[in-house]
C-alpha positions as a printed Julia matrix, in Angstrom:
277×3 Matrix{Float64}:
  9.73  -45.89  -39.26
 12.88  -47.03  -37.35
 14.86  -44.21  -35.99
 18.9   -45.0   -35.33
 19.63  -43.89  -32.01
 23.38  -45.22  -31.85
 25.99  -47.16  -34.06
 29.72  -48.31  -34.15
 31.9   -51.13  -32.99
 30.15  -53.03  -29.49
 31.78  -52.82  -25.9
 31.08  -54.41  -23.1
 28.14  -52.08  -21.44
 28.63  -49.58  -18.83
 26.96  -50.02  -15.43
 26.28  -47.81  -12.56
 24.99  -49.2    -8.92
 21.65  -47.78   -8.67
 18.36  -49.03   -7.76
 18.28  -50.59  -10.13
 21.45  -50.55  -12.08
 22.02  -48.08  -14.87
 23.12  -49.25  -18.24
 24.78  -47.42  -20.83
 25.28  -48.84  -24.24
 28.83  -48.22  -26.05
 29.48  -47.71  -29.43
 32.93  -46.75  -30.19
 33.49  -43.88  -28.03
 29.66  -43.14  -27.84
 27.79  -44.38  -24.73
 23.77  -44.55  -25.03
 21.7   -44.68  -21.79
 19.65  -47.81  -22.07
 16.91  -47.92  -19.37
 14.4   -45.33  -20.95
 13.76  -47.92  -23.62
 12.9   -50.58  -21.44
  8.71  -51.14  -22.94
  9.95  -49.88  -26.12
 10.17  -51.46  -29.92
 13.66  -51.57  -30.23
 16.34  -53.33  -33.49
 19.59  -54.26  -33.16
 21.42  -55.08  -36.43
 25.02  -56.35  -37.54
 26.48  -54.88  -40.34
 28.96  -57.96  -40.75
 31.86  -55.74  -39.74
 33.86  -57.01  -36.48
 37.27  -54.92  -35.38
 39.57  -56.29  -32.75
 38.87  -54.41  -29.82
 42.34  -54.61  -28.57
 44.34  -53.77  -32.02
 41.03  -52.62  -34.57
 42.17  -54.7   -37.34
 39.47  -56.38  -39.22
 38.39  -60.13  -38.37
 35.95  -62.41  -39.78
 35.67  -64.23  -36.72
 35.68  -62.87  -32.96
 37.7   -64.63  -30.21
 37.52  -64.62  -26.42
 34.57  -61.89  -26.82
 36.08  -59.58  -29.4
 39.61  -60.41  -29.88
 41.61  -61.28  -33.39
 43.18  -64.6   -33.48
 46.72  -63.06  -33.63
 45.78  -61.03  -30.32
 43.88  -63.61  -29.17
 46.77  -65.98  -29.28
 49.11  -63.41  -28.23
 48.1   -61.21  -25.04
 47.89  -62.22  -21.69
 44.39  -61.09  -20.91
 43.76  -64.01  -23.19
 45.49  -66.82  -21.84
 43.8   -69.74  -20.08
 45.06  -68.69  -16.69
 42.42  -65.64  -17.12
 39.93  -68.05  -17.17
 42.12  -70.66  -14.51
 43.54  -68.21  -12.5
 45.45  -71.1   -10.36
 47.03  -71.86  -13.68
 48.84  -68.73  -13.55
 52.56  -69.1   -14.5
 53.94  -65.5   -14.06
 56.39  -66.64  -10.9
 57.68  -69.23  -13.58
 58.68  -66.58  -16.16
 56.46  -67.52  -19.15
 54.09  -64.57  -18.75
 53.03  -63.27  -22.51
 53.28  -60.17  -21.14
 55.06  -59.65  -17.71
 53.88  -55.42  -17.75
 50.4   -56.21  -18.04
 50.63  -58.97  -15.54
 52.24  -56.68  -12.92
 49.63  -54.27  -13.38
 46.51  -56.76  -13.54
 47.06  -59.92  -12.03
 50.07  -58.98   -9.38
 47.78  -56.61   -7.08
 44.47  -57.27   -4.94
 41.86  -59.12   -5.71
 39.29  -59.9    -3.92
 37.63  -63.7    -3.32
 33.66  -62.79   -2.87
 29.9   -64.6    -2.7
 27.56  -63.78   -4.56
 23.48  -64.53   -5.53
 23.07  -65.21   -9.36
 21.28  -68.34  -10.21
 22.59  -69.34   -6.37
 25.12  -69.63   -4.38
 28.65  -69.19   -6.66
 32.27  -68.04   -5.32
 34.23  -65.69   -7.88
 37.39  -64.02   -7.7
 38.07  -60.55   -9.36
 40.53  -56.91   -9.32
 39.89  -54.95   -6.13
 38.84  -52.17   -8.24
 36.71  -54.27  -10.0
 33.91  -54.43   -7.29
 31.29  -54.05   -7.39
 31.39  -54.04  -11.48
 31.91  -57.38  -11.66
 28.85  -58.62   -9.88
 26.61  -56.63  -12.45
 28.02  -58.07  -15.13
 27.1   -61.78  -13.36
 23.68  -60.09  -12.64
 24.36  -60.83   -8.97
 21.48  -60.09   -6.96
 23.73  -60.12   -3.77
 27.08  -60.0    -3.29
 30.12  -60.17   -0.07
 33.82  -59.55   -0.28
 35.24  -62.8     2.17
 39.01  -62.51    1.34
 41.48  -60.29   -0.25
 44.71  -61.33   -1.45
 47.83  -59.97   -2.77
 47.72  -62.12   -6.31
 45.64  -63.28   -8.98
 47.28  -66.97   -8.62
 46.31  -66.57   -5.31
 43.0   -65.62   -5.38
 42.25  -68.84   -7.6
 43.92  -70.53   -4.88
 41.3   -69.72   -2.39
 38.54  -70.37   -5.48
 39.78  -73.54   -6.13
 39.16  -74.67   -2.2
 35.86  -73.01   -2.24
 34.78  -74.85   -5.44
 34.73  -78.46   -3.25
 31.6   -76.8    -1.48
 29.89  -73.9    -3.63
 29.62  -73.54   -7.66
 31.92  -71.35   -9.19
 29.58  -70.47  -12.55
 26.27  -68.89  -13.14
 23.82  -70.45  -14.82
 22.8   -67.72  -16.83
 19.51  -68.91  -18.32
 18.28  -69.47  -14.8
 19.65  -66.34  -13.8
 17.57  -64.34  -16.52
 14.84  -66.29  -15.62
 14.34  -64.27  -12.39
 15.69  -63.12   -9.1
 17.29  -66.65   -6.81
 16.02  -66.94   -3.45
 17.38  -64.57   -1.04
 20.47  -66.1     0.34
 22.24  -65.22    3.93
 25.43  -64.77    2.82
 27.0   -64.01    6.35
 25.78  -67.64    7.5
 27.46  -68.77    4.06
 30.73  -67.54    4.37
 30.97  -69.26    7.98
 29.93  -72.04    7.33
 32.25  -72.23    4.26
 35.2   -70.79    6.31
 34.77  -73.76    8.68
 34.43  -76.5     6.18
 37.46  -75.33    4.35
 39.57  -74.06    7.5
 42.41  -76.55    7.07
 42.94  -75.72    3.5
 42.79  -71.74    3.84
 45.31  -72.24    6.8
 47.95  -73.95    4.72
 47.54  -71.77    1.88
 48.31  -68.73    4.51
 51.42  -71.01    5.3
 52.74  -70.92    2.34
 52.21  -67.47    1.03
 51.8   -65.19    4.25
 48.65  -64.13    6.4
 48.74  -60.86    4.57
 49.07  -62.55    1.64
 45.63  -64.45    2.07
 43.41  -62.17    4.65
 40.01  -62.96    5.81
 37.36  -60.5     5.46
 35.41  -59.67    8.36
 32.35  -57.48    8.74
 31.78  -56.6     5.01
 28.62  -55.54    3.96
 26.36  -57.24    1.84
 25.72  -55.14   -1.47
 21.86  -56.06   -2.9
 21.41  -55.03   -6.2
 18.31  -54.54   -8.12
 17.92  -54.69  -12.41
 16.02  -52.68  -14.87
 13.18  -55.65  -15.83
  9.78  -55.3   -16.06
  9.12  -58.7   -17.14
 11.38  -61.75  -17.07
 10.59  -64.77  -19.84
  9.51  -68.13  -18.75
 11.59  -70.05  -20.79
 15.12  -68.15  -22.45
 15.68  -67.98  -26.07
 19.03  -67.09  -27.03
 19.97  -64.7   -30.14
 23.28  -65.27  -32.52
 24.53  -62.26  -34.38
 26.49  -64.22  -36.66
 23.68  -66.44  -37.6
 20.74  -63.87  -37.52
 22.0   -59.99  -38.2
 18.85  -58.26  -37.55
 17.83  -58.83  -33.72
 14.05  -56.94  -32.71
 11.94  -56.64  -30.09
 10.13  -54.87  -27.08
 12.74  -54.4   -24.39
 11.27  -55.63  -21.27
 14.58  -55.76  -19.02
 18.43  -55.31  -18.88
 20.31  -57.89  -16.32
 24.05  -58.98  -15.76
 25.3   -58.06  -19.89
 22.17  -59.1   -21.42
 19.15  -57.37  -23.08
 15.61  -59.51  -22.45
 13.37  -59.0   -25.39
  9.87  -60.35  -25.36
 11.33  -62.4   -28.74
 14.58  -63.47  -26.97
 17.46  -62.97  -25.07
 21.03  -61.88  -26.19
 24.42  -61.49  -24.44
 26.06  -57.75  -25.54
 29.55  -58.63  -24.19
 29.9   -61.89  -26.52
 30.1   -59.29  -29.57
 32.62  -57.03  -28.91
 33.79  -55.09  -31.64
 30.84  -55.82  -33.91
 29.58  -52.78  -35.96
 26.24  -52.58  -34.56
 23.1   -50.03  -35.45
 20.33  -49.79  -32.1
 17.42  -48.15  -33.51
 13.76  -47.61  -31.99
 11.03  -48.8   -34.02
């Protein structure tokens, strides 16, 4: 008989830096430690409910991961320069939100490497790290540059990108662990390909604008997974409410069943019920 361990409205899941990483599971304001059902018969089902998770009004369809289409169409953690950051347009006045882009996209961030499915470059907050390279399931990771902006941190992406991918290809990244990268020899050789480029950026906006990162350490990290599938099946909520399974690993924001894969931070704010069978 299924027991319900947990139920409410989906967040993103929690994640400390352990060996390996430590999941927690978040229903509304509940959180669920994850990894001591890894080998277990486990259900996840969708009640057809899905709040906003930025204003909790009702929606029949989820936007941007979890977002109404009024908010979606309306915040500025939702416009395309989130997901362009070169394209952002705060200097020009046209923020959707000039507070929120003061307090999230006008600080550090930081320009990094990082071991998913391979060699990628990604940008994210300072305070961010090393968060953001569990969510990517990163394997290994390496701060190269911090800037002062978000624009400018997509700046530095966008010259990196000519050389290195900038996505993860996530079914080859739950497919396994990538081949063990040197990311020291990586970031040279990338900082003397794109030299001339990096230098006129720092022309333009300042040296301590755009810094170089020297002597960071790598950060390896290791994932909950006993057994990774061969080939990745991947589960829709909205087409299939009842998802079950044994869990047999937990990697960037997805749960591996031995039945299929699914990604936990593409429902936010769906009503969902985790129960152990």
């Amino acid at each position: 008989m299924a027991q319900e361990l947990a139920a409410g409205a989906l967040r993103k899941m929690k994640t400390a830096l352990e060996s390996p990483v430590q999941y927690q599971m978040v229903f509304g304001g509940e959180l669920l430690p994850i990894n001591d059902l890894l080998g277990q018969a486990v259900q996840l089902e969708f009640s057809g409910q899905i709040n906003c998770i930025h204003c909790d009004r009702k929606t029949n369809k989820s936007f941007s991961q979890g977002y109404c289409y009024p908010c979606f169409k309306r915040l500025a953690q939702c416009d395309t320069c989130i997901m362009s950051p070169e394209r952002c347009h705060y200097h020009q006045g046209t923020c959707r939100e000039p507070e929120w882009g003061e307090a999230n996209c006008m600080i550090d961030h930081i320009v990094y490497l990082a071991n998913t499915s391979g060699l990628k470059v990604g940008i994210t907050r300072h305070s961010q790290i090393p968060t953001r390279w569990m969510d990517q399931g990163a394997t290994q990771a390496k701060p190269i540059f911090r800037v002062s902006s978000r624009l400018q941190s997509g700046l530095v992406e966008t010259v990196f990108k000519a050389h290195v991918a900038d996505k993860t290809s996530w079914q080859a990244m739950l497919k396994g662990s990538a081949e063990d990268l040197d990311l020291e020899q990586q970031r040279q050789n990338l900082l003397a390909e794109c030299a001339a480029d990096i230098e006129a950026l720092q022309q333009e906006h300042g040296l301590q604008a755009i810094r170089v990162l020297e002597d960071q350490a790598e950060v390896r990290i290791e994932y909950p997974v006993l057994e990774y599938p061969s080939k990745v099946k991947s589960f829709n909520l909205d087409k299939t409410a009842t998802v079950e399974g044994t869990l047999l690993g937990i990697k960037g924001q997805y749960l591996i069943f031995d039945t299929g894969v699914i990604n936990m931070r593409k429902y936010g704010g769906y009503h969902i019920a985790l129960s152990q069978l």
